[in-house]
């Protein structure tokens, strides 16, 4: 029997990140994944990034992950979202070529000497002893010390197209056994979630002249630190915009009883922020016009993805409502839209490293934790992978603070509350938008990366980066006075005395100005450093103010607590104790985020923290 | 908030009388299940339905003798006043019976006597009441005037509570509007989301402004309103004090400085309870005791609800400024020989004789009763009316009385006022979001924490989101 340090079950976005980071620690790693499902595939919309998600991809990249570099490599359309709303809240989004993405990940992974990819289906996992598992697949067994489960939508998965209900984690794919089949007698608490995807359209059957075209934005900056900021690896293509109309919606409304979502066939809970077109039809009976973004799935793929039309209606109705849309009158469906129902684990059973509390050598990451989205899955995979390694090395775990990363926000949200619908990151979930930006990702994340004690090119780059940020900030704050000659040259009012002060001017294109100014003075800084420092200065007043205000509170929030003691305290109500016992919070912040925890309990605990 | 209590079941007499009465109500709160009390009840408690009244006997568990015939009602958690299981026993209101029943429960079960206010405290702990509601309840129970009683009700259940709920909803909308602009602009569109933001901000600002208006007066003086009499020694303060009380109270003598410290008494004007305070006369003195008295007077004056100055006509000169007081009474007019030099049209000044009718007196003398000059009831009524008018004027606008709430509202309003322009013209959503966070932190103390999940939920219910 082959033996490994770490086995990762599932080659989706979570699994590949876990494998990538784990092998970089030098451990022997295996990635076991189903034979007929391609690695790192994108079964829903062909896009990476987005509001909040763009920040996550950059955080993944700064931690040494895979997603940023592969997304850059496979991007076929790039956009900057929220550009008019200030540099703090901008996000990057790509359309990617699905095949290039998946192939590139597969290639990168197969070049790694510490990693074995096994194409097989796992049927059982047995814990023999602490840090000693046997993983049984259909054709072989392996042994390992840590297991990371990233089975995505496959646990007891069922797909639905109209009344056609079949077993499978995706359409025409195999499924995986439920958790209690994989881990006999495990008695883990699970929930049933649902998600869906639209039909794939034959690109040749669409009349593009009737749709509005949207091109790629060449100014979009790459995710990966080692890629030149604006270099594109692939030919860039356009997306198109269409609209539903009254006829579209009336076709759907007339067929309510044939919709698995509304006739009782599906009982899993779907995300409200990603409704199917059926949901929109019945929840908003007065609205008939909805956007549809028609997006290419790849440079050489024959399919287009009609974003906004996720459905599980029967095929004939999908055909009918699609053809009612202007521009799609002749459209042919290549793959029908469908919904999938699957099991997820109740993540309050996990600790903040994503390990199962009652079996700490087993980690969970990705959609199986009730999240949705590639970026969310990838980030969790990376965190679980790194923590499995750190645990093997008996080192401090990798825990990102919610005050300085979206990954930290997500993981704390997951382990402190039972989610009642699939979880997705929104910037609304963070208390600190002004600081958790894309441009300063390396500055925010470098301390976490360096705590892993690895020594790769990225580590050297980040050390240099941090030094340069400090140097440039110093120069601008202390040394750069504006003479009246300069004011004339740069056409600025000479009421500004220093560059640092000038950068706070809301009307100035700060990055462009600074770049020119430095070049004129014979200085050249990395563009990323320059942008980071310029935007820091712009918001400096606000950030230090809010950090000062929060620092007292933050100190309290990060204080460790011993939940066992709280559960024995007669000063805490029975109900609160039950909740505390279920979640087992380890910091005051986690305690505070538990749903239904009473103010009196918090006051009591806060009063006793030293 | 202090955390004082454990969570044991508690018992207390709820209808508080220390003398015998027809019926008394004893409440027990926080027990796990009703049948655990079976051994002191004749009725089979497993058959008891919540919110039904039952008639039964309470029996002494040891001697099996009857303690009293009672009716009782069981309120099951969480649908009870404080969210816990509650048992209300109505027994005969004899003190001995009441004591016996309470002792019976304490001796037989793991129950302790409740601290004052503990039932309500638990209601708050169980989120049945918000902090502002509890504060209202406190006013309600300790009100010293019909107006305060009403303010208490308003904060507990009525308008004030509603204003806070409204502020809560407006804040959810305001926070949502930022999130709509950032996270969902592709669904909603930039123009519409900008409009939603501006509208939400205007509404929120307006609501805060209205609340702020209601905090402006020094309302805390209303909780324990005092009328402070001040004036030079022997101007006649004590005479007036006694007159208002219609009883001999202060030592009245004509040696300056007789009233050493201050003397206070309660008076009730149309059910409003005031403290009437007679202060030491303010004059330069080397007498230590008197100096202390003077310091005290100064403080009384600054904290007072109503300041009443008593002044001898001789001192009522051009350098005296009557507008610093709510009411000025010029005394000894009967001894004044040159009353023609007075202009009698200063609005807050009354002119009095100290004894005997004489001179240009607007209201009769208040001095010792004299056959020829009655102690005019009209004078007392006039003074009371002036005091009460001021008191009532505070309530026209439903004042917010509790200091904590006033403070939070003021800091919220000041912040909004300072950054209003920034916020409405700024299109940098990072900075906007910073301001909105700050605002929401300020409100937290008033209306509780709003979680991101609540915000997102509100967006998903009100807007069609999702591509
Ligand atoms: C129909 C559909 C609709 C979706 N809609 C959306 C959406 O609207 N919005 C959105 O953000 N995201 C959506 N997604 C989710 C997105 O695909 C996932 O978030 C992301 O792919 C999750 O990554 P993952 O690594 O957790 O799991 P997956 O990508 O699902 O990967 C799981 C991997 O595990 C392997 N596996 C499972 N069980 C076993 C086993 N027993 N043995 C061996 N290998 C196993 C599978 O082969 C697969 O490779 C949708 C997904 C689907 C299928």
mmCIF file with all atom_site columns, C-alpha atoms in Angstrom, chain B residues 209-283:
data_model
loop_
_atom_site.group_PDB
_atom_site.id
_atom_site.type_symbol
_atom_site.label_atom_id
_atom_site.label_alt_id
_atom_site.label_comp_id
_atom_site.label_asym_id
_atom_site.label_entity_id
_atom_site.label_seq_id
_atom_site.pdbx_PDB_ins_code
_atom_site.Cartn_x
_atom_site.Cartn_y
_atom_site.Cartn_z
_atom_site.occupancy
_atom_site.B_iso_or_equiv
_atom_site.pdbx_formal_charge
_atom_site.auth_seq_id
_atom_site.auth_comp_id
_atom_site.auth_asym_id
_atom_site.auth_atom_id
_atom_site.pdbx_PDB_model_num
ATOM 1  C CA . UNK B 1 209 ? -32.299 65.174 13.547 1.00 0.00 ? 209 UNK B CA 1
ATOM 2  C CA . UNK B 1 210 ? -35.783 64.683 14.969 1.00 0.00 ? 210 UNK B CA 1
ATOM 3  C CA . UNK B 1 211 ? -34.394 62.549 17.756 1.00 0.00 ? 211 UNK B CA 1
ATOM 4  C CA . UNK B 1 212 ? -31.743 65.122 18.458 1.00 0.00 ? 212 UNK B CA 1
ATOM 5  C CA . UNK B 1 213 ? -34.346 67.868 18.756 1.00 0.00 ? 213 UNK B CA 1
ATOM 6  C CA . UNK B 1 214 ? -35.905 65.863 21.511 1.00 0.00 ? 214 UNK B CA 1
ATOM 7  C CA . UNK B 1 215 ? -32.720 65.685 23.551 1.00 0.00 ? 215 UNK B CA 1
ATOM 8  C CA . UNK B 1 216 ? -31.933 69.367 23.524 1.00 0.00 ? 216 UNK B CA 1
ATOM 9  C CA . UNK B 1 217 ? -33.305 70.518 26.856 1.00 0.00 ? 217 UNK B CA 1
ATOM 10 C CA . UNK B 1 218 ? -31.513 69.450 29.953 1.00 0.00 ? 218 UNK B CA 1
ATOM 11 C CA . UNK B 1 219 ? -34.032 66.728 30.372 1.00 0.00 ? 219 UNK B CA 1
ATOM 12 C CA . UNK B 1 220 ? -32.265 64.923 33.138 1.00 0.00 ? 220 UNK B CA 1
ATOM 13 C CA . UNK B 1 221 ? -33.376 67.739 35.428 1.00 0.00 ? 221 UNK B CA 1
ATOM 14 C CA . UNK B 1 222 ? -36.895 66.518 34.771 1.00 0.00 ? 222 UNK B CA 1
ATOM 15 C CA . UNK B 1 223 ? -36.284 63.218 36.489 1.00 0.00 ? 223 UNK B CA 1
ATOM 16 C CA . UNK B 1 224 ? -35.885 64.913 39.820 1.00 0.00 ? 224 UNK B CA 1
ATOM 17 C CA . UNK B 1 225 ? -36.925 68.504 39.256 1.00 0.00 ? 225 UNK B CA 1
ATOM 18 C CA . UNK B 1 226 ? -35.885 71.040 41.826 1.00 0.00 ? 226 UNK B CA 1
ATOM 19 C CA . UNK B 1 227 ? -36.941 74.590 42.482 1.00 0.00 ? 227 UNK B CA 1
ATOM 20 C CA . UNK B 1 228 ? -34.088 76.497 43.991 1.00 0.00 ? 228 UNK B CA 1
ATOM 21 C CA . UNK B 1 229 ? -34.649 79.630 46.013 1.00 0.00 ? 229 UNK B CA 1
ATOM 22 C CA . UNK B 1 230 ? -31.687 81.917 46.178 1.00 0.00 ? 230 UNK B CA 1
ATOM 23 C CA . UNK B 1 231 ? -31.079 85.492 47.199 1.00 0.00 ? 231 UNK B CA 1
ATOM 24 C CA . UNK B 1 232 ? -29.191 87.735 49.541 1.00 0.00 ? 232 UNK B CA 1
ATOM 25 C CA . UNK B 1 233 ? -29.463 86.973 53.233 1.00 0.00 ? 233 UNK B CA 1
ATOM 26 C CA . UNK B 1 234 ? -32.729 88.175 54.629 1.00 0.00 ? 234 UNK B CA 1
ATOM 27 C CA . UNK B 1 235 ? -34.229 89.101 51.320 1.00 0.00 ? 235 UNK B CA 1
ATOM 28 C CA . UNK B 1 236 ? -37.106 86.953 52.412 1.00 0.00 ? 236 UNK B CA 1
ATOM 29 C CA . UNK B 1 237 ? -36.283 83.538 51.018 1.00 0.00 ? 237 UNK B CA 1
ATOM 30 C CA . UNK B 1 238 ? -37.329 81.586 54.044 1.00 0.00 ? 238 UNK B CA 1
ATOM 31 C CA . UNK B 1 239 ? -40.557 83.494 54.312 1.00 0.00 ? 239 UNK B CA 1
ATOM 32 C CA . UNK B 1 240 ? -41.312 82.619 50.709 1.00 0.00 ? 240 UNK B CA 1
ATOM 33 C CA . UNK B 1 241 ? -40.204 79.042 51.238 1.00 0.00 ? 241 UNK B CA 1
ATOM 34 C CA . UNK B 1 242 ? -42.540 78.656 54.160 1.00 0.00 ? 242 UNK B CA 1
ATOM 35 C CA . UNK B 1 243 ? -45.265 80.396 52.341 1.00 0.00 ? 243 UNK B CA 1
ATOM 36 C CA . UNK B 1 244 ? -45.018 78.013 49.421 1.00 0.00 ? 244 UNK B CA 1
ATOM 37 C CA . UNK B 1 245 ? -45.039 75.070 51.787 1.00 0.00 ? 245 UNK B CA 1
ATOM 38 C CA . UNK B 1 246 ? -47.660 76.728 53.929 1.00 0.00 ? 246 UNK B CA 1
ATOM 39 C CA . UNK B 1 247 ? -45.961 75.391 56.968 1.00 0.00 ? 247 UNK B CA 1
ATOM 40 C CA . UNK B 1 248 ? -43.211 76.631 59.235 1.00 0.00 ? 248 UNK B CA 1
ATOM 41 C CA . UNK B 1 249 ? -40.076 75.055 57.993 1.00 0.00 ? 249 UNK B CA 1
ATOM 42 C CA . UNK B 1 250 ? -36.968 77.179 57.880 1.00 0.00 ? 250 UNK B CA 1
ATOM 43 C CA . UNK B 1 251 ? -35.716 79.088 60.871 1.00 0.00 ? 251 UNK B CA 1
ATOM 44 C CA . UNK B 1 252 ? -36.994 82.553 60.247 1.00 0.00 ? 252 UNK B CA 1
ATOM 45 C CA . UNK B 1 253 ? -35.085 85.319 61.900 1.00 0.00 ? 253 UNK B CA 1
ATOM 46 C CA . UNK B 1 254 ? -33.822 88.726 60.867 1.00 0.00 ? 254 UNK B CA 1
ATOM 47 C CA . UNK B 1 255 ? -30.166 88.075 61.568 1.00 0.00 ? 255 UNK B CA 1
ATOM 48 C CA . UNK B 1 256 ? -28.399 87.751 58.166 1.00 0.00 ? 256 UNK B CA 1
ATOM 49 C CA . UNK B 1 257 ? -27.026 84.246 57.596 1.00 0.00 ? 257 UNK B CA 1
ATOM 50 C CA . UNK B 1 258 ? -29.513 82.347 59.721 1.00 0.00 ? 258 UNK B CA 1
ATOM 51 C CA . UNK B 1 259 ? -30.201 79.780 57.055 1.00 0.00 ? 259 UNK B CA 1
ATOM 52 C CA . UNK B 1 260 ? -26.891 78.027 57.265 1.00 0.00 ? 260 UNK B CA 1
ATOM 53 C CA . UNK B 1 261 ? -27.145 75.224 54.813 1.00 0.00 ? 261 UNK B CA 1
ATOM 54 C CA . UNK B 1 262 ? -29.955 74.587 52.472 1.00 0.00 ? 262 UNK B CA 1
ATOM 55 C CA . UNK B 1 263 ? -33.253 73.100 53.430 1.00 0.00 ? 263 UNK B CA 1
ATOM 56 C CA . UNK B 1 264 ? -35.339 71.042 51.102 1.00 0.00 ? 264 UNK B CA 1
ATOM 57 C CA . UNK B 1 265 ? -38.891 69.813 51.025 1.00 0.00 ? 265 UNK B CA 1
ATOM 58 C CA . UNK B 1 266 ? -41.109 68.094 48.477 1.00 0.00 ? 266 UNK B CA 1
ATOM 59 C CA . UNK B 1 267 ? -44.053 69.890 47.019 1.00 0.00 ? 267 UNK B CA 1
ATOM 60 C CA . UNK B 1 268 ? -46.570 68.516 44.603 1.00 0.00 ? 268 UNK B CA 1
ATOM 61 C CA . UNK B 1 269 ? -47.965 70.774 41.928 1.00 0.00 ? 269 UNK B CA 1
ATOM 62 C CA . UNK B 1 270 ? -50.683 69.090 39.905 1.00 0.00 ? 270 UNK B CA 1
ATOM 63 C CA . UNK B 1 271 ? -49.206 65.679 40.725 1.00 0.00 ? 271 UNK B CA 1
ATOM 64 C CA . UNK B 1 272 ? -45.694 66.674 39.690 1.00 0.00 ? 272 UNK B CA 1
ATOM 65 C CA . UNK B 1 273 ? -43.298 66.182 42.518 1.00 0.00 ? 273 UNK B CA 1
ATOM 66 C CA . UNK B 1 274 ? -40.693 68.943 42.957 1.00 0.00 ? 274 UNK B CA 1
ATOM 67 C CA . UNK B 1 275 ? -37.930 69.469 45.476 1.00 0.00 ? 275 UNK B CA 1
ATOM 68 C CA . UNK B 1 276 ? -38.169 72.945 46.855 1.00 0.00 ? 276 UNK B CA 1
ATOM 69 C CA . UNK B 1 277 ? -34.768 74.043 48.038 1.00 0.00 ? 277 UNK B CA 1
ATOM 70 C CA . UNK B 1 278 ? -34.030 77.041 50.216 1.00 0.00 ? 278 UNK B CA 1
ATOM 71 C CA . UNK B 1 279 ? -30.374 77.933 49.872 1.00 0.00 ? 279 UNK B CA 1
ATOM 72 C CA . UNK B 1 280 ? -27.955 79.693 52.068 1.00 0.00 ? 280 UNK B CA 1
ATOM 73 C CA . UNK B 1 281 ? -27.852 83.372 51.310 1.00 0.00 ? 281 UNK B CA 1
ATOM 74 C CA . UNK B 1 282 ? -24.959 84.279 49.103 1.00 0.00 ? 282 UNK B CA 1
ATOM 75 C CA . UNK B 1 283 ? -22.775 86.874 50.726 1.00 0.00 ? 283 UNK B CA 1
#
